[in-house]
Short mmCIF file of N, CA and C in Angstrom, two decimals:
data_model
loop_
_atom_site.label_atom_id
_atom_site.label_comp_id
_atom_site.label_asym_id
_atom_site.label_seq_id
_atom_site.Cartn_x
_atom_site.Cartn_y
_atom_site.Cartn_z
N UNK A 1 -11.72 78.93 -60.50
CA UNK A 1 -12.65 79.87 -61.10
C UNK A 1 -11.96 80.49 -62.32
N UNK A 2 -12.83 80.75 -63.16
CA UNK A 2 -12.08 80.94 -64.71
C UNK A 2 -12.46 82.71 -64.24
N UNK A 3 -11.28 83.49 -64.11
CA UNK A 3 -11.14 85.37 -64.02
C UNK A 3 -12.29 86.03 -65.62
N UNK A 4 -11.71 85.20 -66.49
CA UNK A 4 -11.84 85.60 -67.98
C UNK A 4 -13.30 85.64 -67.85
N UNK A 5 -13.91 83.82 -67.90
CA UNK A 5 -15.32 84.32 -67.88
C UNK A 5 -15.84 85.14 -67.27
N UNK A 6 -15.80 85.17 -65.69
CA UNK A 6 -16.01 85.56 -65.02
C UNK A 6 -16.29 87.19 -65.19
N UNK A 7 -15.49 87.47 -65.65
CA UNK A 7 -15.41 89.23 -66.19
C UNK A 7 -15.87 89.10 -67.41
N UNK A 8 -16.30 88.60 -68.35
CA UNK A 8 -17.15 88.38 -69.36
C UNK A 8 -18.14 88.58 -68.89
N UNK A 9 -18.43 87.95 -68.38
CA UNK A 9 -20.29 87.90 -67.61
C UNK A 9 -20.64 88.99 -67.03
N UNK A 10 -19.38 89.55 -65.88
CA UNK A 10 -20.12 91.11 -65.97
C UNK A 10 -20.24 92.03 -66.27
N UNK A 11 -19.44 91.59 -67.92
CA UNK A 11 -19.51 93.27 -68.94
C UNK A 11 -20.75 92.96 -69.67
N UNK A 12 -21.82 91.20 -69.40
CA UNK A 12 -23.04 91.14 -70.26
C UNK A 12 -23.88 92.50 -69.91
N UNK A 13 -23.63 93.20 -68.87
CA UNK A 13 -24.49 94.08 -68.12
C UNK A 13 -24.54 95.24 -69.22
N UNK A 14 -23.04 95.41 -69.09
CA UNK A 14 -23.25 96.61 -69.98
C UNK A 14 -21.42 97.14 -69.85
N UNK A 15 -20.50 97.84 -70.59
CA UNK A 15 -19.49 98.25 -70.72
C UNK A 15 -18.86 98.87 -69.22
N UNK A 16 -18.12 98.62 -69.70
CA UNK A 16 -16.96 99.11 -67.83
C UNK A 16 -15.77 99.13 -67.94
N UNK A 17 -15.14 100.24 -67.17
CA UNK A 17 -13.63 100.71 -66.87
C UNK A 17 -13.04 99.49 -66.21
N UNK A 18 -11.63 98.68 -66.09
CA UNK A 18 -11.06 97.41 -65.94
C UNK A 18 -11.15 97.64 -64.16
N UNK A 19 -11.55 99.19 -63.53
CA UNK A 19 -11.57 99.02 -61.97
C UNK A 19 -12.83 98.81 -61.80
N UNK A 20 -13.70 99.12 -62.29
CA UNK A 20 -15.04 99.01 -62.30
C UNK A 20 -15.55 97.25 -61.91
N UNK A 21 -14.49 96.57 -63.30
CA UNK A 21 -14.85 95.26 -63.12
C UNK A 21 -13.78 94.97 -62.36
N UNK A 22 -12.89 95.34 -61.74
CA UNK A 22 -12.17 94.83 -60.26
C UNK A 22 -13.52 94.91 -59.45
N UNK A 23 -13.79 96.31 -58.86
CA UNK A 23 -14.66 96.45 -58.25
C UNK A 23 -15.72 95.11 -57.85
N UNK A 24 -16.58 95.42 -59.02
CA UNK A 24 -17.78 94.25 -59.30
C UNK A 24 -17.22 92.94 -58.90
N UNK A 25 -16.38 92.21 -59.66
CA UNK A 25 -15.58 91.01 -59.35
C UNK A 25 -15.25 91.06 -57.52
N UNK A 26 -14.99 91.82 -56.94
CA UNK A 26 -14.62 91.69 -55.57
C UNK A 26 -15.67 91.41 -54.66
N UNK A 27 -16.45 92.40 -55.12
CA UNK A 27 -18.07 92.77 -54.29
C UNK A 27 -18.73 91.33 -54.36
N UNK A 28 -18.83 90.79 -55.33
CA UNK A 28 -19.37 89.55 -55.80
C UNK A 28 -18.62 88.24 -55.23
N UNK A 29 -17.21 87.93 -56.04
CA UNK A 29 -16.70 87.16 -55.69
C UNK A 29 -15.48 86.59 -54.78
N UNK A 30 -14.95 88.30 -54.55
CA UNK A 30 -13.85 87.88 -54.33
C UNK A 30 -13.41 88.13 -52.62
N UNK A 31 -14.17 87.85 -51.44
CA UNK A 31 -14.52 88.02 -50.39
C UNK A 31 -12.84 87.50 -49.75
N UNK A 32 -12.63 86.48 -49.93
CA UNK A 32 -11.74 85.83 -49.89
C UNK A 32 -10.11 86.34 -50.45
N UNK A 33 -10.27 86.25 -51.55
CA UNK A 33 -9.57 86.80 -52.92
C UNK A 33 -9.73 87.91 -53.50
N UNK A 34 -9.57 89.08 -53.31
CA UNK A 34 -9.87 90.00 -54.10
C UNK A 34 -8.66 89.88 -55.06
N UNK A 35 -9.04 90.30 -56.33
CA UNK A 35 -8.37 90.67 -57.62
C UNK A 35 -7.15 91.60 -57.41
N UNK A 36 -5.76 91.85 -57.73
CA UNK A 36 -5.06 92.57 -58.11
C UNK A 36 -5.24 92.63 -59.21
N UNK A 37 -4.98 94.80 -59.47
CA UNK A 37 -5.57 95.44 -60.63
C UNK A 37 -4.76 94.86 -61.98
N UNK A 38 -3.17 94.40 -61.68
CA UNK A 38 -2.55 93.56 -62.77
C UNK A 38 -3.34 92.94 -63.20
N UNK A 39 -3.95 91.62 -62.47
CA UNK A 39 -4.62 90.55 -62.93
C UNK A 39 -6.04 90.84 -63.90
N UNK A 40 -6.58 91.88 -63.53
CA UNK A 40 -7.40 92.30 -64.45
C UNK A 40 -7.03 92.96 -65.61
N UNK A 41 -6.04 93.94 -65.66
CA UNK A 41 -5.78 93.88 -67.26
C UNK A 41 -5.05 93.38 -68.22
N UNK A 42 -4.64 92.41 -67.30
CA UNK A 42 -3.33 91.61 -67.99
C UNK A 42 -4.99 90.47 -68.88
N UNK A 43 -5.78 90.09 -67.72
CA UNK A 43 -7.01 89.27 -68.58
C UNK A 43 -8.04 89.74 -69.93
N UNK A 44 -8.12 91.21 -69.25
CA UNK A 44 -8.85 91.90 -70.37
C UNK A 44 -7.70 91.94 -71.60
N UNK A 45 -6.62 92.66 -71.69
CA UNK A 45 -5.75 92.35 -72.36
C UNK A 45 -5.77 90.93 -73.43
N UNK A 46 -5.88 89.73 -72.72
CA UNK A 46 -6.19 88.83 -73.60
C UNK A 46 -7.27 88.40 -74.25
N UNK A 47 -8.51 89.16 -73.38
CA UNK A 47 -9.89 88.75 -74.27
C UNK A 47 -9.78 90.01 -74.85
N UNK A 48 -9.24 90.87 -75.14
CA UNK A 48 -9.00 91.51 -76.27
C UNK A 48 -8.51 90.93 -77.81
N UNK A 49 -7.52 90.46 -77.14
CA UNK A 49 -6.61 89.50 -78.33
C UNK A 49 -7.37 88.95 -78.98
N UNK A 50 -8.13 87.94 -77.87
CA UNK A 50 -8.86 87.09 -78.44
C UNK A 50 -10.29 87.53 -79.35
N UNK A 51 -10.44 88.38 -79.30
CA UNK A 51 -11.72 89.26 -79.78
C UNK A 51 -12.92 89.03 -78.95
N UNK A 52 -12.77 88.35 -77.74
CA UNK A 52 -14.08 88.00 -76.69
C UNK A 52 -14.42 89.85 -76.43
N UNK A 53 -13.65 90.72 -76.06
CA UNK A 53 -14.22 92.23 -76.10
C UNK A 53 -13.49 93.08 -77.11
N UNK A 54 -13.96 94.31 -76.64
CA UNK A 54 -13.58 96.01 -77.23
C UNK A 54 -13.36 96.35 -76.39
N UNK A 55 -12.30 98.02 -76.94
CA UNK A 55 -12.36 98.89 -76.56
C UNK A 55 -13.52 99.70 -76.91
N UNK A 56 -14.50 99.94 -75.80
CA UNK A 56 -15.75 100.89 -76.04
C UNK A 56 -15.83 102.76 -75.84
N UNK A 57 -14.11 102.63 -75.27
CA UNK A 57 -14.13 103.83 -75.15
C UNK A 57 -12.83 104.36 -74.66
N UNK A 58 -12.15 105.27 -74.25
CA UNK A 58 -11.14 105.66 -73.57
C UNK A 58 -11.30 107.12 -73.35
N UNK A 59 -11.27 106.93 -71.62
CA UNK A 59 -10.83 108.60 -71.07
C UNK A 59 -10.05 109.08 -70.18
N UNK A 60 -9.42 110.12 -70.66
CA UNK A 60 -8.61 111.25 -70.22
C UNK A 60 -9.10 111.54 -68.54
N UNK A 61 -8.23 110.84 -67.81
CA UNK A 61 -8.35 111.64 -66.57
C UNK A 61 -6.85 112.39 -65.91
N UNK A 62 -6.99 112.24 -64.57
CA UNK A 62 -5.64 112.68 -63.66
C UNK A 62 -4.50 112.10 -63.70
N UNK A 63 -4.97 110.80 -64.28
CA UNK A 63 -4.04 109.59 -64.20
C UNK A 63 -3.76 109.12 -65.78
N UNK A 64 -3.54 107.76 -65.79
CA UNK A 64 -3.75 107.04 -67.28
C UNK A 64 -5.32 106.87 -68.05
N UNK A 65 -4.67 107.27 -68.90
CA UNK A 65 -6.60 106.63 -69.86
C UNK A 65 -6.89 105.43 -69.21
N UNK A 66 -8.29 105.92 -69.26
CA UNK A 66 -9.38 104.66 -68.65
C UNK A 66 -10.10 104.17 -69.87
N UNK A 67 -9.66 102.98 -69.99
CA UNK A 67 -10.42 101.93 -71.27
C UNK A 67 -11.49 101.39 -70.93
N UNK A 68 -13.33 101.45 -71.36
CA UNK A 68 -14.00 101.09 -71.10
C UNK A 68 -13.77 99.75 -72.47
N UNK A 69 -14.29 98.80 -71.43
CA UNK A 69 -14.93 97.37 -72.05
C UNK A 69 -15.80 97.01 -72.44
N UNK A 70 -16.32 96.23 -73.26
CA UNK A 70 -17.66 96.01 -74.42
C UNK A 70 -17.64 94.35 -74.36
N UNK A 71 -18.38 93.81 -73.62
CA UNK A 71 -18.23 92.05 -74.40
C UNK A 71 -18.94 91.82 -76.01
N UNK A 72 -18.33 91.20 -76.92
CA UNK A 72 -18.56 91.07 -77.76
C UNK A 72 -19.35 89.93 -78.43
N UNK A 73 -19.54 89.64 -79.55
CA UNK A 73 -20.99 88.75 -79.32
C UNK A 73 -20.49 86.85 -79.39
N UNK A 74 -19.03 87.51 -79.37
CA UNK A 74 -18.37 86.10 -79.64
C UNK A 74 -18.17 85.92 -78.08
N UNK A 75 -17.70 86.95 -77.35
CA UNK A 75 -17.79 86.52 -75.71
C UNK A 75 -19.04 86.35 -74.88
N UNK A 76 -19.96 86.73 -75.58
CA UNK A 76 -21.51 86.20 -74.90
C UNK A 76 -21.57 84.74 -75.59
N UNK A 77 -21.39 84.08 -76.39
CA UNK A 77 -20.87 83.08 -76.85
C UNK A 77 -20.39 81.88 -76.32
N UNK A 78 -19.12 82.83 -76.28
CA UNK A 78 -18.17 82.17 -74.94
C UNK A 78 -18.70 81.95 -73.48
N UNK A 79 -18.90 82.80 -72.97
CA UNK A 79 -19.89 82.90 -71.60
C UNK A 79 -20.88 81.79 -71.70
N UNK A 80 -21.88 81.92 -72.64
CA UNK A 80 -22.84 80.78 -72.36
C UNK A 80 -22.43 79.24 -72.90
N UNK A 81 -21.38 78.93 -73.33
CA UNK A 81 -20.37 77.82 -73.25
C UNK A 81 -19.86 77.72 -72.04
N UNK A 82 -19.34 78.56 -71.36
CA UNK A 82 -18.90 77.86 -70.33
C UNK A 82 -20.08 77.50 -68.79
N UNK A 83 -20.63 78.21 -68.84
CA UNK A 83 -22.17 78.11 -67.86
C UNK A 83 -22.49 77.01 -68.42
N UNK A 84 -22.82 76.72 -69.46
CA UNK A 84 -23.13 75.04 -69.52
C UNK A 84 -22.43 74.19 -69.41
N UNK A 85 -21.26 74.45 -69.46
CA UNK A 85 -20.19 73.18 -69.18
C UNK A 85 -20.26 73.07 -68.05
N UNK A 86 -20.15 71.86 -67.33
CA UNK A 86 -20.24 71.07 -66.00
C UNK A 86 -18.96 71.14 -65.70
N UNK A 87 -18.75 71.63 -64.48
CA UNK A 87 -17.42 71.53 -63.68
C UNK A 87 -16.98 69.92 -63.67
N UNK A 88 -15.87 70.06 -63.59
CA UNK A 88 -14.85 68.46 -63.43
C UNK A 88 -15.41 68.26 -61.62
N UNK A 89 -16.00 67.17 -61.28
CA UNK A 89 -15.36 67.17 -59.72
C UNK A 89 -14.31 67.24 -59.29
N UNK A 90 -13.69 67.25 -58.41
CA UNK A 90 -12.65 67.10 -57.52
C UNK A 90 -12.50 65.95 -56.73
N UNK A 91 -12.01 64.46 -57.30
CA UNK A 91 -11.88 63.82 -56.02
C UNK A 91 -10.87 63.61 -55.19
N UNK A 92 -10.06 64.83 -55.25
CA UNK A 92 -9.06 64.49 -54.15
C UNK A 92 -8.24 63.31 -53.96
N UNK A 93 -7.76 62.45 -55.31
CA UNK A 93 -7.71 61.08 -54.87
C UNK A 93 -6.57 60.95 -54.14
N UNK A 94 -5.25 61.99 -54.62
CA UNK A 94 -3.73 61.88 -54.33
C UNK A 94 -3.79 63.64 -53.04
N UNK A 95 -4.29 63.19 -51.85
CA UNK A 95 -4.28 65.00 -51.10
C UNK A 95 -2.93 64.76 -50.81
N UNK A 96 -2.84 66.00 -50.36
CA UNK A 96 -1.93 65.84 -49.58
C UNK A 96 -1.77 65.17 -47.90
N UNK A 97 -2.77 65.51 -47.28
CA UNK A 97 -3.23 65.00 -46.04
C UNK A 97 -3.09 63.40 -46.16
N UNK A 98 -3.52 62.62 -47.24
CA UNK A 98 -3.33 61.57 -47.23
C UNK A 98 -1.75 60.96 -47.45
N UNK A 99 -0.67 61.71 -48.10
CA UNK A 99 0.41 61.79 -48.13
C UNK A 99 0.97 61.99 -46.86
N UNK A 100 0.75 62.93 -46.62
CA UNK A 100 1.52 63.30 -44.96
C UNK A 100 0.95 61.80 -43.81
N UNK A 101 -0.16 61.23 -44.06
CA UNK A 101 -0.19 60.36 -42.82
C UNK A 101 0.42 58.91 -43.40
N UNK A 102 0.44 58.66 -44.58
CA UNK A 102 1.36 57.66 -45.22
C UNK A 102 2.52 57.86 -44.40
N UNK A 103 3.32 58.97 -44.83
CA UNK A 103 4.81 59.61 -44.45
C UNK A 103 4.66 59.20 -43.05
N UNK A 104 4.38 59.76 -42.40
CA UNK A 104 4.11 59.34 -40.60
C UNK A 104 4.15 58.02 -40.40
N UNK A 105 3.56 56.79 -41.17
CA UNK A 105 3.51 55.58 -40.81
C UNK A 105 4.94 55.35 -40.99
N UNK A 106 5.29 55.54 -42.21
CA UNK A 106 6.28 54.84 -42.92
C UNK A 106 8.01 55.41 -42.05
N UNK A 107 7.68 56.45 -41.38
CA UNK A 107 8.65 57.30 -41.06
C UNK A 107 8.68 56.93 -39.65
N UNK A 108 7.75 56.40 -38.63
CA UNK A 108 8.02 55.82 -37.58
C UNK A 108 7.41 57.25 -37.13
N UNK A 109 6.46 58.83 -37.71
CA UNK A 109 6.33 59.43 -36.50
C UNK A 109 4.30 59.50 -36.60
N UNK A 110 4.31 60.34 -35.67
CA UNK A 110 2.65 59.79 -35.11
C UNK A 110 1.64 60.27 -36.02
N UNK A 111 1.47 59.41 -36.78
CA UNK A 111 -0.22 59.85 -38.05
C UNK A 111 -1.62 60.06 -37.09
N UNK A 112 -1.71 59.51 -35.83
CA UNK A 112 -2.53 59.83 -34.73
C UNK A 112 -2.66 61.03 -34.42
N UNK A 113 -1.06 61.85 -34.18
CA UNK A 113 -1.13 63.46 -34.05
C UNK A 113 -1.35 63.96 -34.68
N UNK A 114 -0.73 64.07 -35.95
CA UNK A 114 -1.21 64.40 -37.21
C UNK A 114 -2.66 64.83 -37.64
N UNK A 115 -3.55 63.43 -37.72
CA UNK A 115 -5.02 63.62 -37.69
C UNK A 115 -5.74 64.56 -36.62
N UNK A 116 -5.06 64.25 -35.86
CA UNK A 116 -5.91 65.03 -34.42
C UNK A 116 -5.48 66.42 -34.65
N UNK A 117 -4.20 67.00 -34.95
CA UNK A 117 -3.88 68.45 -35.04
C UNK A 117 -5.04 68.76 -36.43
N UNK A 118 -4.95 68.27 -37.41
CA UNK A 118 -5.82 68.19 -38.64
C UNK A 118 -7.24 68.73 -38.05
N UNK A 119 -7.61 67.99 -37.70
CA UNK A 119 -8.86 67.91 -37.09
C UNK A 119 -9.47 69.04 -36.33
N UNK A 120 -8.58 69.87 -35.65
CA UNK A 120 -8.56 70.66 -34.48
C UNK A 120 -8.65 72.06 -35.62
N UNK A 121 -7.80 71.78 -36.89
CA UNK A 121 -7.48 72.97 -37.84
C UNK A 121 -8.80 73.38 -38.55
N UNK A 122 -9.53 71.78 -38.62
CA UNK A 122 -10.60 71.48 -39.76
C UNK A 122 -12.06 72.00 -38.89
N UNK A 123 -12.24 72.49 -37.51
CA UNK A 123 -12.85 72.42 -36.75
C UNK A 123 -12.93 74.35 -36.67
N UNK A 124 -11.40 74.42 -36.18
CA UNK A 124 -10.96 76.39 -36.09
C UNK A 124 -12.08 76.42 -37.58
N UNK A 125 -11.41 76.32 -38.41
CA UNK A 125 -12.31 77.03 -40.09
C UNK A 125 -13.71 76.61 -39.98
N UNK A 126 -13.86 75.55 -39.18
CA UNK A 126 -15.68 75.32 -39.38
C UNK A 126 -16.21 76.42 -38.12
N UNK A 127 -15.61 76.51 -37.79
CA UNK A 127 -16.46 77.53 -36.48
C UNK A 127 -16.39 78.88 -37.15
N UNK A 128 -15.02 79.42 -37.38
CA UNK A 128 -15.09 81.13 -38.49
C UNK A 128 -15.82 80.89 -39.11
N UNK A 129 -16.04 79.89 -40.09
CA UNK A 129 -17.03 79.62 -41.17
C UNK A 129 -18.28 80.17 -41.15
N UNK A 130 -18.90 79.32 -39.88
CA UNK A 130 -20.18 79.64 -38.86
C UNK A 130 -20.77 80.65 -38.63
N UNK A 131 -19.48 81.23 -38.09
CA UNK A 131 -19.52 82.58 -37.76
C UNK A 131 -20.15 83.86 -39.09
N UNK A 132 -19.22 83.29 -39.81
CA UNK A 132 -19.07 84.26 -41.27
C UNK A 132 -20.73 83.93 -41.42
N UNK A 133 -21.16 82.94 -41.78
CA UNK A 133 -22.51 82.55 -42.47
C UNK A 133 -23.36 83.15 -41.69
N UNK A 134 -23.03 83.17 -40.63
CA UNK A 134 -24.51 83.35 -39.51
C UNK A 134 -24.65 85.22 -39.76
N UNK A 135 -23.57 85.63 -39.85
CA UNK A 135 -23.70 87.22 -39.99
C UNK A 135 -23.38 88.02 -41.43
N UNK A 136 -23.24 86.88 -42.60
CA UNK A 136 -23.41 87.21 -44.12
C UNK A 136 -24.70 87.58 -44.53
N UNK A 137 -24.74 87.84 -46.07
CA UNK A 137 -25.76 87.76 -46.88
C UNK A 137 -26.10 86.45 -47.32
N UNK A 138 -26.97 86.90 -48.24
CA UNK A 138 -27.09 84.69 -48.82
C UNK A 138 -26.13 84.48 -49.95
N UNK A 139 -25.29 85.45 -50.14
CA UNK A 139 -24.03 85.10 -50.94
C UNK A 139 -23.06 84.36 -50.29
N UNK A 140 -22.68 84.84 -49.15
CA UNK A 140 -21.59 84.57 -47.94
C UNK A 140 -22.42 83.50 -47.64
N UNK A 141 -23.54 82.99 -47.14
CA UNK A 141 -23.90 81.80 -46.27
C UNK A 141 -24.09 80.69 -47.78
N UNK A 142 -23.84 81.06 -49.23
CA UNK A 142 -23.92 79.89 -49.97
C UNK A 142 -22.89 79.45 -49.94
N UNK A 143 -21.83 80.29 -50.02
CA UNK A 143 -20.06 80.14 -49.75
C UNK A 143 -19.76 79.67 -49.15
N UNK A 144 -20.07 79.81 -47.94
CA UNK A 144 -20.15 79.46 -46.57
C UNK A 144 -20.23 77.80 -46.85
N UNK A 145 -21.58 77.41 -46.66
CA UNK A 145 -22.29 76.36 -46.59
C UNK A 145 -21.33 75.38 -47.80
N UNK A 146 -21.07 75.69 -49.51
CA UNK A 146 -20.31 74.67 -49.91
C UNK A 146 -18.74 74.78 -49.34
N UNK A 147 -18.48 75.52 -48.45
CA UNK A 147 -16.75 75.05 -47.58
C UNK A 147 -17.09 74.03 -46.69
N UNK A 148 -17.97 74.62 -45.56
CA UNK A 148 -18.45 73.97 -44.41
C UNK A 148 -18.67 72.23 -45.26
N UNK A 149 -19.76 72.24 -45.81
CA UNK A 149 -19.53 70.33 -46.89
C UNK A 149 -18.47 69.70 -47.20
N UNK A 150 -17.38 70.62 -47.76
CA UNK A 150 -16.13 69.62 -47.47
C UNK A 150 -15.19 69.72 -46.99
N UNK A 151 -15.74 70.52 -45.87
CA UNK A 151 -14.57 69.89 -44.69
C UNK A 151 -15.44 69.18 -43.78
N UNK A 152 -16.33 69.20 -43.43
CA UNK A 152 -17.37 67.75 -43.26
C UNK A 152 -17.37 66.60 -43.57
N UNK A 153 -16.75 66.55 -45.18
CA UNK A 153 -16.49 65.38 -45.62
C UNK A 153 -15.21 65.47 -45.36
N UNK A 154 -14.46 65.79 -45.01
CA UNK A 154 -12.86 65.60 -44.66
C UNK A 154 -13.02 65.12 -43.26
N UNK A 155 -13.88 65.96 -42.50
CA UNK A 155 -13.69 65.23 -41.21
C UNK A 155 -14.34 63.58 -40.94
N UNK A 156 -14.82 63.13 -41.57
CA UNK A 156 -15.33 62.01 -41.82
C UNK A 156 -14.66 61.15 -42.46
N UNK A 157 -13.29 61.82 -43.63
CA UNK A 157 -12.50 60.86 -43.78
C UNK A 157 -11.42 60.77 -42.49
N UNK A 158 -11.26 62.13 -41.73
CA UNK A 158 -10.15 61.98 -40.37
C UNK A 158 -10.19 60.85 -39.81
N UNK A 159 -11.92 61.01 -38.89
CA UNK A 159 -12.01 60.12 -38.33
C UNK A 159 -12.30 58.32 -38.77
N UNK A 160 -12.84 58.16 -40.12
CA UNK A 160 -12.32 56.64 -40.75
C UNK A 160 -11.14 56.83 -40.84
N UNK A 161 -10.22 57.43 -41.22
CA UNK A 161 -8.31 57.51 -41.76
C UNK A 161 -7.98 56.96 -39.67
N UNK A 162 -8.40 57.56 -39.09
CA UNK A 162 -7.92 57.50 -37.66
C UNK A 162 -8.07 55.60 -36.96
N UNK A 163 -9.41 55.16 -37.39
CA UNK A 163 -10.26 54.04 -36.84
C UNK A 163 -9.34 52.77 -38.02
N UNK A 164 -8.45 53.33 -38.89
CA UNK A 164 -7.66 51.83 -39.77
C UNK A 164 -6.15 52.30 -39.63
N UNK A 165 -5.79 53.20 -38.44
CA UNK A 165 -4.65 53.51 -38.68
C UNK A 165 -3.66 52.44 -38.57
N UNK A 166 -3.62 51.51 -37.67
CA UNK A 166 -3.06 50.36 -37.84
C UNK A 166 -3.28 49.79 -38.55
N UNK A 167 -4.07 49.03 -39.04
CA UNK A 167 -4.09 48.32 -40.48
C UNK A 167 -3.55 48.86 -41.43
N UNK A 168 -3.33 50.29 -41.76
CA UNK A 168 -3.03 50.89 -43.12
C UNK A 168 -1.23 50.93 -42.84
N UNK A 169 -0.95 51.35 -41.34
CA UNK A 169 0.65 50.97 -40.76
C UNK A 169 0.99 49.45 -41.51
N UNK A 170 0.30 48.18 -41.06
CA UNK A 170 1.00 47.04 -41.07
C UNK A 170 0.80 46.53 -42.76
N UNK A 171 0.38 47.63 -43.46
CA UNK A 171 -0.03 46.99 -44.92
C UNK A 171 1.17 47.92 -45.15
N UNK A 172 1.87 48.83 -44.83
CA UNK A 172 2.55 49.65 -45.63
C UNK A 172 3.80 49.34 -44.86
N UNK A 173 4.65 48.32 -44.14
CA UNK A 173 5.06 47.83 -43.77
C UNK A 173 5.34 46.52 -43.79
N UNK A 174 4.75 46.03 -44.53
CA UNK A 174 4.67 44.34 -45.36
C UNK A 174 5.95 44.38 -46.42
#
């Protein structure tokens, strides 16, 4: 996930203090991940640089000045460049999982256990998952629902990776 756009998009709303858009950013996206307050002004900081925002304001409180943010018309710009750009897929071609059961063949120890502990891991997260979705909003159950898909498709490569484990042993052993 790009932080930058991301906080671009929700100063299109309207100007905000860098906790404000912690805030927002968390509530929204970051269920999982919430933001450290570094990470947000170290970003604003650079779409400053970059002229993607302003400073719209600064105030005097208890603490340090609070810098309100402005996206600028070059970062609404920016923003709707990247919303149209199409994500890269992911095909996973080199995982690691597929590394580790190579290693197991080649190493003489059990890629059988391996998969099966895998499996058992890939199963724990689909059930929390479940859980999470069934008692979210429809933010959490969209979240939800694209994890739950690929580890679905992972478990589907387990069990084909499991059903050629010998064959893929005596080819990597030739």
């Amino acid at each position: 996930m790009s932080i930058g756009h991301t906080l671009l998009g929700l100063l299109e709303s309207g100007p905000r203090h860098g906790y404000d858009l912690k805030r927002a950013f968390d509530e929204k996206f970051g269920h999982d991940r919430p933001l450290h307050y570094g990470q947000v002004y170290s970003t604003m900081s650079r779409l400053l640089k970059n002229g993607l925002v302003v400073v719209d304001g600064i105030e005097a409180g208890g603490g340090p000045e609070r810098k309100r943010y402005a996206i600028t018309e070059a970062g609404i710009t920016d923003v709707a460049q990247w919303l149209t750009t199409p994500e890269k897929p992911e095909p996973y071609l080199q995982s690691t999982l597929y590394t580790k059961v190579v290693l197991a063949l080649l190493t003489g120890r059990g890629a059988a256990e391996l998969l099966d502990t895998q499996r058992a891991e890939h199963l724990r997260l689909m059930r929390e998952l479940t859980r999470r979705k069934k008692d979210g909003d429809l933010a959490d159950q969209l979240i939800c629902d694209h994890a739950l898909f690929h580890l679905e498709a992972d478990l589907r490569w387990l069990e084909l990776t499991a059903a050629r484990l010998d064959r893929l042993a005596e080819e990597l052993h030739r």
